[in-house]
mmCIF file of C-alpha atoms in Angstrom:
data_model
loop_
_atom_site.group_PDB
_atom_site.id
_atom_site.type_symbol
_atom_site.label_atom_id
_atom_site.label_comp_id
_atom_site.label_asym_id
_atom_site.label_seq_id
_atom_site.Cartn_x
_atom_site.Cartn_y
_atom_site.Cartn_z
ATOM 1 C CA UNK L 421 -15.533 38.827 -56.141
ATOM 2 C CA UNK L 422 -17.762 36.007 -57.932
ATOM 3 C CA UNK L 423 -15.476 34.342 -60.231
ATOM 4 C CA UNK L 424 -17.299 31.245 -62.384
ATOM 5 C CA UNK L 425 -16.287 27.578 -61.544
ATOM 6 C CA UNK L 426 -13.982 27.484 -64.587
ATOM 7 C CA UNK L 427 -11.884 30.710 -63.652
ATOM 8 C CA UNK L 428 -8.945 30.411 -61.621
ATOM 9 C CA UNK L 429 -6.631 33.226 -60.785
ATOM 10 C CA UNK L 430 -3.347 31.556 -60.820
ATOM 11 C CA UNK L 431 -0.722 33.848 -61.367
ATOM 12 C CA UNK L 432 -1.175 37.416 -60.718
ATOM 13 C CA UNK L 433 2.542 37.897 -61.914
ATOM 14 C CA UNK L 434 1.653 37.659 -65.472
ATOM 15 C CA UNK L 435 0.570 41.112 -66.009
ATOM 16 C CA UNK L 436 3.473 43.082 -68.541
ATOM 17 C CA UNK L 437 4.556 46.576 -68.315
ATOM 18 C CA UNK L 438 3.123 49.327 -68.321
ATOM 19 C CA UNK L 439 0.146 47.449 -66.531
ATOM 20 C CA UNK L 440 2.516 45.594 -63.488
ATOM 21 C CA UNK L 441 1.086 47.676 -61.030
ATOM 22 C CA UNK L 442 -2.424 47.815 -62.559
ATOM 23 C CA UNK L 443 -2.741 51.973 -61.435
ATOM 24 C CA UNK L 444 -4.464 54.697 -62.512
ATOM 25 C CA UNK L 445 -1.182 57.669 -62.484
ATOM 26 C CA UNK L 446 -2.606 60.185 -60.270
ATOM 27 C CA UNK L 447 -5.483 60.519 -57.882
ATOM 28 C CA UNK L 448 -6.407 64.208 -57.031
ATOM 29 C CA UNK L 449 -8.846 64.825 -54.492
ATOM 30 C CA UNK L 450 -11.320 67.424 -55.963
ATOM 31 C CA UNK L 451 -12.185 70.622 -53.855
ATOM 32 C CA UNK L 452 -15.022 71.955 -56.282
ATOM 33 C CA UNK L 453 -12.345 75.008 -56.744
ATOM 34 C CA UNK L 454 -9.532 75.762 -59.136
ATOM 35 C CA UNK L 455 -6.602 77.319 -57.246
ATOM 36 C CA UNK L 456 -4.659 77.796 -60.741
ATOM 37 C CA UNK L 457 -1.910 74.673 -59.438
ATOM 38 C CA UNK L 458 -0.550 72.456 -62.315
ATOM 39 C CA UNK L 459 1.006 69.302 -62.879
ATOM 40 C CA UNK L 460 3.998 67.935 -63.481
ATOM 41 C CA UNK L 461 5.416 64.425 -64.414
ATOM 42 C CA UNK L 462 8.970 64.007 -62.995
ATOM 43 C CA UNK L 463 11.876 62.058 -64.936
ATOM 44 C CA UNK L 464 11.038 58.665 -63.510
ATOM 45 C CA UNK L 465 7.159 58.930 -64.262
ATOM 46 C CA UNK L 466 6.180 59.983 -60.529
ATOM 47 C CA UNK L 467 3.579 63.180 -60.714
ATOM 48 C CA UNK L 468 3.801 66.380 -58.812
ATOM 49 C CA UNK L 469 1.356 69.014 -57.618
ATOM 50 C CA UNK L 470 2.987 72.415 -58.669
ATOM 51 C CA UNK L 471 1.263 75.389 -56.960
ATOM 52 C CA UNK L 472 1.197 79.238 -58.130
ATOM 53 C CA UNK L 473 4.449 79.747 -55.603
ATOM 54 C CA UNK L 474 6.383 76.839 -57.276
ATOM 55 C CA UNK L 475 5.732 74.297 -54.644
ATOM 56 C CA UNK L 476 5.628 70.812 -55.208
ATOM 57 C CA UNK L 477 3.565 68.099 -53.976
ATOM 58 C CA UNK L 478 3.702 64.613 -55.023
ATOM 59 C CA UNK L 479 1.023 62.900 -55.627
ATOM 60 C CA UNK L 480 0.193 59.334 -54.566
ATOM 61 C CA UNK L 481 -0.805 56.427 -57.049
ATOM 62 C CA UNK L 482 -4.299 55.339 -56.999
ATOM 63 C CA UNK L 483 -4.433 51.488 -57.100
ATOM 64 C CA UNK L 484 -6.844 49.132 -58.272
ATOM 65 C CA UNK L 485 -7.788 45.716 -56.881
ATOM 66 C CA UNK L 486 -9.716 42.793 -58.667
ATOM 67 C CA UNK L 487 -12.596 44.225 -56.741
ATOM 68 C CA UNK L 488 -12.345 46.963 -59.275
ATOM 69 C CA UNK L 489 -11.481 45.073 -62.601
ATOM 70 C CA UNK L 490 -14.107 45.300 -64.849
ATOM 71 C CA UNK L 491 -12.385 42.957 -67.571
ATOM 72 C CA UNK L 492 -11.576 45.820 -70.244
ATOM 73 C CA UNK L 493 -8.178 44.385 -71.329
ATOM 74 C CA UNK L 494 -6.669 47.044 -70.760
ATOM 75 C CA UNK L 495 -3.920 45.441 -69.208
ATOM 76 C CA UNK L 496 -2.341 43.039 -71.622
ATOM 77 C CA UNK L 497 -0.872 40.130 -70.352
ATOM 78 C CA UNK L 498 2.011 37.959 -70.986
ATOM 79 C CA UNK L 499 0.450 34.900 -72.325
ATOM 80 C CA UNK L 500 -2.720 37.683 -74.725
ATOM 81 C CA UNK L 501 0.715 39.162 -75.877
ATOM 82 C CA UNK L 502 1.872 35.934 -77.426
ATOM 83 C CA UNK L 503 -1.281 35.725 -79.132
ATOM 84 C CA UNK L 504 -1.317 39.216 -80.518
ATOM 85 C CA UNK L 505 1.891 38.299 -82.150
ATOM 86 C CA UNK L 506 1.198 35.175 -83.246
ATOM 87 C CA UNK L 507 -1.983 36.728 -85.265
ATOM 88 C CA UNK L 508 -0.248 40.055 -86.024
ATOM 89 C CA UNK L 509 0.209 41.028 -89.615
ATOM 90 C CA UNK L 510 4.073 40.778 -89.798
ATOM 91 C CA UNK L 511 3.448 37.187 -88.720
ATOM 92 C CA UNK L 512 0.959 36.579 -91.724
ATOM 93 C CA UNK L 513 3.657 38.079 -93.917
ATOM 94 C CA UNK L 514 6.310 35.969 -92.729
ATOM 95 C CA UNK L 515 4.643 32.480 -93.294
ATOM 96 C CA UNK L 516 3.680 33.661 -96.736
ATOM 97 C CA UNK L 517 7.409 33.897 -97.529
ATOM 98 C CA UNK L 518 8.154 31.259 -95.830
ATOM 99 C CA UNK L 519 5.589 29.593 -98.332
ATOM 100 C CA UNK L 520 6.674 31.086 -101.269
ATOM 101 C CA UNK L 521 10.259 30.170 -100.241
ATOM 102 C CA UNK L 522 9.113 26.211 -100.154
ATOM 103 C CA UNK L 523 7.001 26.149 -103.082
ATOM 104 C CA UNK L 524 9.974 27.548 -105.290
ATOM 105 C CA UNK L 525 12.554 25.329 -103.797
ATOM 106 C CA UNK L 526 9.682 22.147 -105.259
ATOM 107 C CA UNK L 527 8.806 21.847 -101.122
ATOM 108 C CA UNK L 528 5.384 23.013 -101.675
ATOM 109 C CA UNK L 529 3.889 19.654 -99.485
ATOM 110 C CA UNK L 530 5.550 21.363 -96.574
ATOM 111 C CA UNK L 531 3.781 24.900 -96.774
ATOM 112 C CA UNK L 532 1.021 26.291 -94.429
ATOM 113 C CA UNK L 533 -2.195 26.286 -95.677
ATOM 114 C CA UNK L 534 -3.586 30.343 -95.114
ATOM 115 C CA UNK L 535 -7.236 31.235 -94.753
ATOM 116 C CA UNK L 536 -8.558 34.844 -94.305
ATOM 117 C CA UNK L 537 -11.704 35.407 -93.455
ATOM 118 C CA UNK L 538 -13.012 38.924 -93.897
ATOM 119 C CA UNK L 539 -15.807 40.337 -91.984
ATOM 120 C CA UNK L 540 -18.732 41.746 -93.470
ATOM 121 C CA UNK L 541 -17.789 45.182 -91.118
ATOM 122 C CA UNK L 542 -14.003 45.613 -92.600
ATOM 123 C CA UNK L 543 -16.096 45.596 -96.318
ATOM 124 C CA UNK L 544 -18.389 48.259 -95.307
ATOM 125 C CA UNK L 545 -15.863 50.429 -93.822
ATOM 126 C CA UNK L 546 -13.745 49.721 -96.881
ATOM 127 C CA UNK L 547 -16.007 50.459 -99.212
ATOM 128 C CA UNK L 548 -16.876 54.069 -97.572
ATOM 129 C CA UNK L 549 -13.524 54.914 -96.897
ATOM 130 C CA UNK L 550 -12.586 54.351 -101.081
ATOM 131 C CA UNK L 551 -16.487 55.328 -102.602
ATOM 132 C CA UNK L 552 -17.028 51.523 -104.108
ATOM 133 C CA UNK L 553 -19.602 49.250 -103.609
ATOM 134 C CA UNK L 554 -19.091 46.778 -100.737
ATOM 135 C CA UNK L 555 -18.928 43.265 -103.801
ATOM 136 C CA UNK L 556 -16.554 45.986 -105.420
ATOM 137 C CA UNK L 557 -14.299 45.858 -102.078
ATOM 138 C CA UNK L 558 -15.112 42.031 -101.317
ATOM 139 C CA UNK L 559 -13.428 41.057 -105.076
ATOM 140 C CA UNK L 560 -10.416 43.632 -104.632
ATOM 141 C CA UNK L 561 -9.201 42.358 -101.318
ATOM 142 C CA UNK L 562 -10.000 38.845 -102.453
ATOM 143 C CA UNK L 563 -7.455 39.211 -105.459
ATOM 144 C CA UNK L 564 -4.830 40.947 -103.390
ATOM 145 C CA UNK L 565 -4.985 38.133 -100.907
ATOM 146 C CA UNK L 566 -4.617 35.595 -103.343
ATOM 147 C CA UNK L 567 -1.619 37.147 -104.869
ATOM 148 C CA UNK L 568 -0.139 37.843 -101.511
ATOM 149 C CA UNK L 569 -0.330 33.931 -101.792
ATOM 150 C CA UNK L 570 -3.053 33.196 -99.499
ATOM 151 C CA UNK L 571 -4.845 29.905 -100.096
ATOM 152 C CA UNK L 572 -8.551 30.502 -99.460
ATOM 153 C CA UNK L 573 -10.322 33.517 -98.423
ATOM 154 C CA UNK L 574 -14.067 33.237 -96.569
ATOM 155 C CA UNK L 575 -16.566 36.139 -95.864
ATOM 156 C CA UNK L 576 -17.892 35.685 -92.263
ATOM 157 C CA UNK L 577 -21.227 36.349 -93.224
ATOM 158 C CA UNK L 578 -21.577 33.073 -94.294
ATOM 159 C CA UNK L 579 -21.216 31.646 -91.147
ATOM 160 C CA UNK L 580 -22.810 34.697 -89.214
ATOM 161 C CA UNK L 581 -26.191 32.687 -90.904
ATOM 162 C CA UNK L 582 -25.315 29.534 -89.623
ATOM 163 C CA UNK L 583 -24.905 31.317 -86.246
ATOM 164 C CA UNK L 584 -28.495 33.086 -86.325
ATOM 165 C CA UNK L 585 -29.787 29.885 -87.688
ATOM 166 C CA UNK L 586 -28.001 28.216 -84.414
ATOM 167 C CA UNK L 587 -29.181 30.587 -82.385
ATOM 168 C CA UNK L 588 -32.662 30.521 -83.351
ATOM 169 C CA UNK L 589 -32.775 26.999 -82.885
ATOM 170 C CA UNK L 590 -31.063 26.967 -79.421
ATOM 171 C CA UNK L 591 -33.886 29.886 -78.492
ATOM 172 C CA UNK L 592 -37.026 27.202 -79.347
ATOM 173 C CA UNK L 593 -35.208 24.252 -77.375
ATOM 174 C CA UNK L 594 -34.799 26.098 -74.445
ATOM 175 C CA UNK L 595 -38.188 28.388 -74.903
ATOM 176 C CA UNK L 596 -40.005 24.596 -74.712
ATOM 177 C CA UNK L 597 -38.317 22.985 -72.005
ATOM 178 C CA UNK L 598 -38.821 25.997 -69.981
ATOM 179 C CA UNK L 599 -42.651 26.170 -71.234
ATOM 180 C CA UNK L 600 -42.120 30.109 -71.237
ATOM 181 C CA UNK L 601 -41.305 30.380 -67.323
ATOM 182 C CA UNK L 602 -38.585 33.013 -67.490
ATOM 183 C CA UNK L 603 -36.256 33.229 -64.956
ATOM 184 C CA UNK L 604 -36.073 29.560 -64.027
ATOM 185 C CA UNK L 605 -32.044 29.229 -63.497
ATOM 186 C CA UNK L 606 -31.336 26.969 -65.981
ATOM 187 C CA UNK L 607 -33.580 27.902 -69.711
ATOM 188 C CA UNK L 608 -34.692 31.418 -69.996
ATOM 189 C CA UNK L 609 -33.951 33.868 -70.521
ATOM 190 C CA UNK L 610 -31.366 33.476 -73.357
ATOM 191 C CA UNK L 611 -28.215 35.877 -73.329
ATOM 192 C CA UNK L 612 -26.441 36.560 -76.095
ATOM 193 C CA UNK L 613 -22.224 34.957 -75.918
ATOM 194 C CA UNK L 614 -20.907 36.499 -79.124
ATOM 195 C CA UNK L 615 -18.766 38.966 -77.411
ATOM 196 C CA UNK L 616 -15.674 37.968 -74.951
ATOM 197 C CA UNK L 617 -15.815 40.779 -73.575
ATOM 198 C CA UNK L 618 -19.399 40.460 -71.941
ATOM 199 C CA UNK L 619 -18.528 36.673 -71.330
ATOM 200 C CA UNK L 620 -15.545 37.644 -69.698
ATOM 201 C CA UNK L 621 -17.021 40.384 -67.856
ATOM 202 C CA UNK L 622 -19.795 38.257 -66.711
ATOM 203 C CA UNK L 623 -17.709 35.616 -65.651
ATOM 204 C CA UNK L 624 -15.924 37.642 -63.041
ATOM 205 C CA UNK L 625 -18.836 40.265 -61.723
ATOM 206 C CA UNK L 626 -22.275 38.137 -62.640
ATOM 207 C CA UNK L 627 -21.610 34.794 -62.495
ATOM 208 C CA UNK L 628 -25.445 34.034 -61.781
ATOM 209 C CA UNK L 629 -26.269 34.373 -65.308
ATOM 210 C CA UNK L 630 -23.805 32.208 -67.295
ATOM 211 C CA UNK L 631 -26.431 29.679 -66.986
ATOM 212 C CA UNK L 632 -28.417 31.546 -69.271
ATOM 213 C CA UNK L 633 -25.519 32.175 -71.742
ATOM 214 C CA UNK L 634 -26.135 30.712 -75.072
ATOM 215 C CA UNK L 635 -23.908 28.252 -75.953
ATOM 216 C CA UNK L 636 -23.628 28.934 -79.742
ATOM 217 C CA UNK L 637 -20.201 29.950 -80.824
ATOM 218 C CA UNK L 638 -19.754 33.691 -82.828
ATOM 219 C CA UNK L 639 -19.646 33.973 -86.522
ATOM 220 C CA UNK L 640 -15.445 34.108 -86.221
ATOM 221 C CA UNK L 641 -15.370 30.873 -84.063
ATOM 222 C CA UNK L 642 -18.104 28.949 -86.375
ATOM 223 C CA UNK L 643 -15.585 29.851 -89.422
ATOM 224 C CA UNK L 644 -12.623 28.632 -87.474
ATOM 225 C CA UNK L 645 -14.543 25.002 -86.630
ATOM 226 C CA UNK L 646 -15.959 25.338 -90.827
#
């Protein structure tokens, strides 16, 4: 497998439950016929083959190498699990009592500053889901926020135009060194980096054309650095 220079697999332990094993449940060989057989999933998870006279087969795992990975996430990890938490909801919650806790105890210096920022997608869907108009949704959620006792709240399509801006200017620097030669290993062409999950795919199956990745951060990670 062709894994970039700045990937290292280092502990293959780290995978949680249900995704230790990394399996697909059952693999059934297909015959192109239906002989009217069922299945069945016995009390410790292990599947069986039940056949129109009541006999039972069981059926062997399928594994999955790192051959086969294709970087989906859809086995969670240890250390991503720790993150989820940390950026969960009930975690946002509990800092903002925390806060509220301080401030009214005159230990306001010592409070966490909170910043939302709020995507110009979640306003859309918003503002379908309830009939308003998406600067309808934008000033709703920003007054709930603030008396939920966050601090600032940012729409990321403020930074989404410093990204294209980026972006664009990235595209002329490289289109000139290259002097339009695609395709010469280093310049052009110019791939798009704004989703993890192609970088992360690319970086274990195609690691020929992170090269060519553009090195402009996403609209999320330009708000974080703002």
């Amino acid at each position: 497998m062709a894994f970039s220079g700045g990937l290292r697999l280092t502990d293959l332990n780290d995978y949680i439950t249900p995704g230790q094993e990394c399996i697909k449940p059952v693999e059934i060989k297909k015959t192109g016929r239906s002989d009217g057989s069922q299945i069945k999933l016995g009390t410790e998870g292990e599947y069986y083959e039940v056949s129109k006279d009541g006999e039972e087969t069981k059926l062997e795992k399928a594994r999955i190498t790192l051959n086969d990975c294709l970087a989906c996430s859809g086995c969670v990890t240890s250390a991503e699990t720790v993150l989820i938490t940390m950026q969960s909801h009930h975690e946002l919650l509990s800092v903002l009592e925390e806060n509220r806790r301080l401030r009214s105890s005159g230990q306001g210096d010592q409070a966490k500053h909170v910043v939302v920022t709020i995507s110009p997608q979640t306003r859309a869907s918003l503002a379908v889901k309830y009939r308003l108009s998406t600067v309808s949704v934008a000033k709703r959620l920003t007054g709930i926020l603030k008396q939920m006792g966050v601090d600032y709240v940012f729409d990321s399509a403020f930074t989404r135009d410093l990204t294209l801006v980026e972006s664009a200017r990235e595209f002329v620097q490289r289109y000139s060194s290259s002097e339009g030669q695609v395709g010469d290993g280093r310049s052009m062409p110019v791939l798009a980096s704004w989703c993890p999950g192609w970088v992360c795919y690319a970086e274990k199956t195609h690691s020929e054309v992170l090269p060519w990745m553009s090195t402009t951060k996403s609209p999320q990670q330009t708000m974080g650095s703002v």
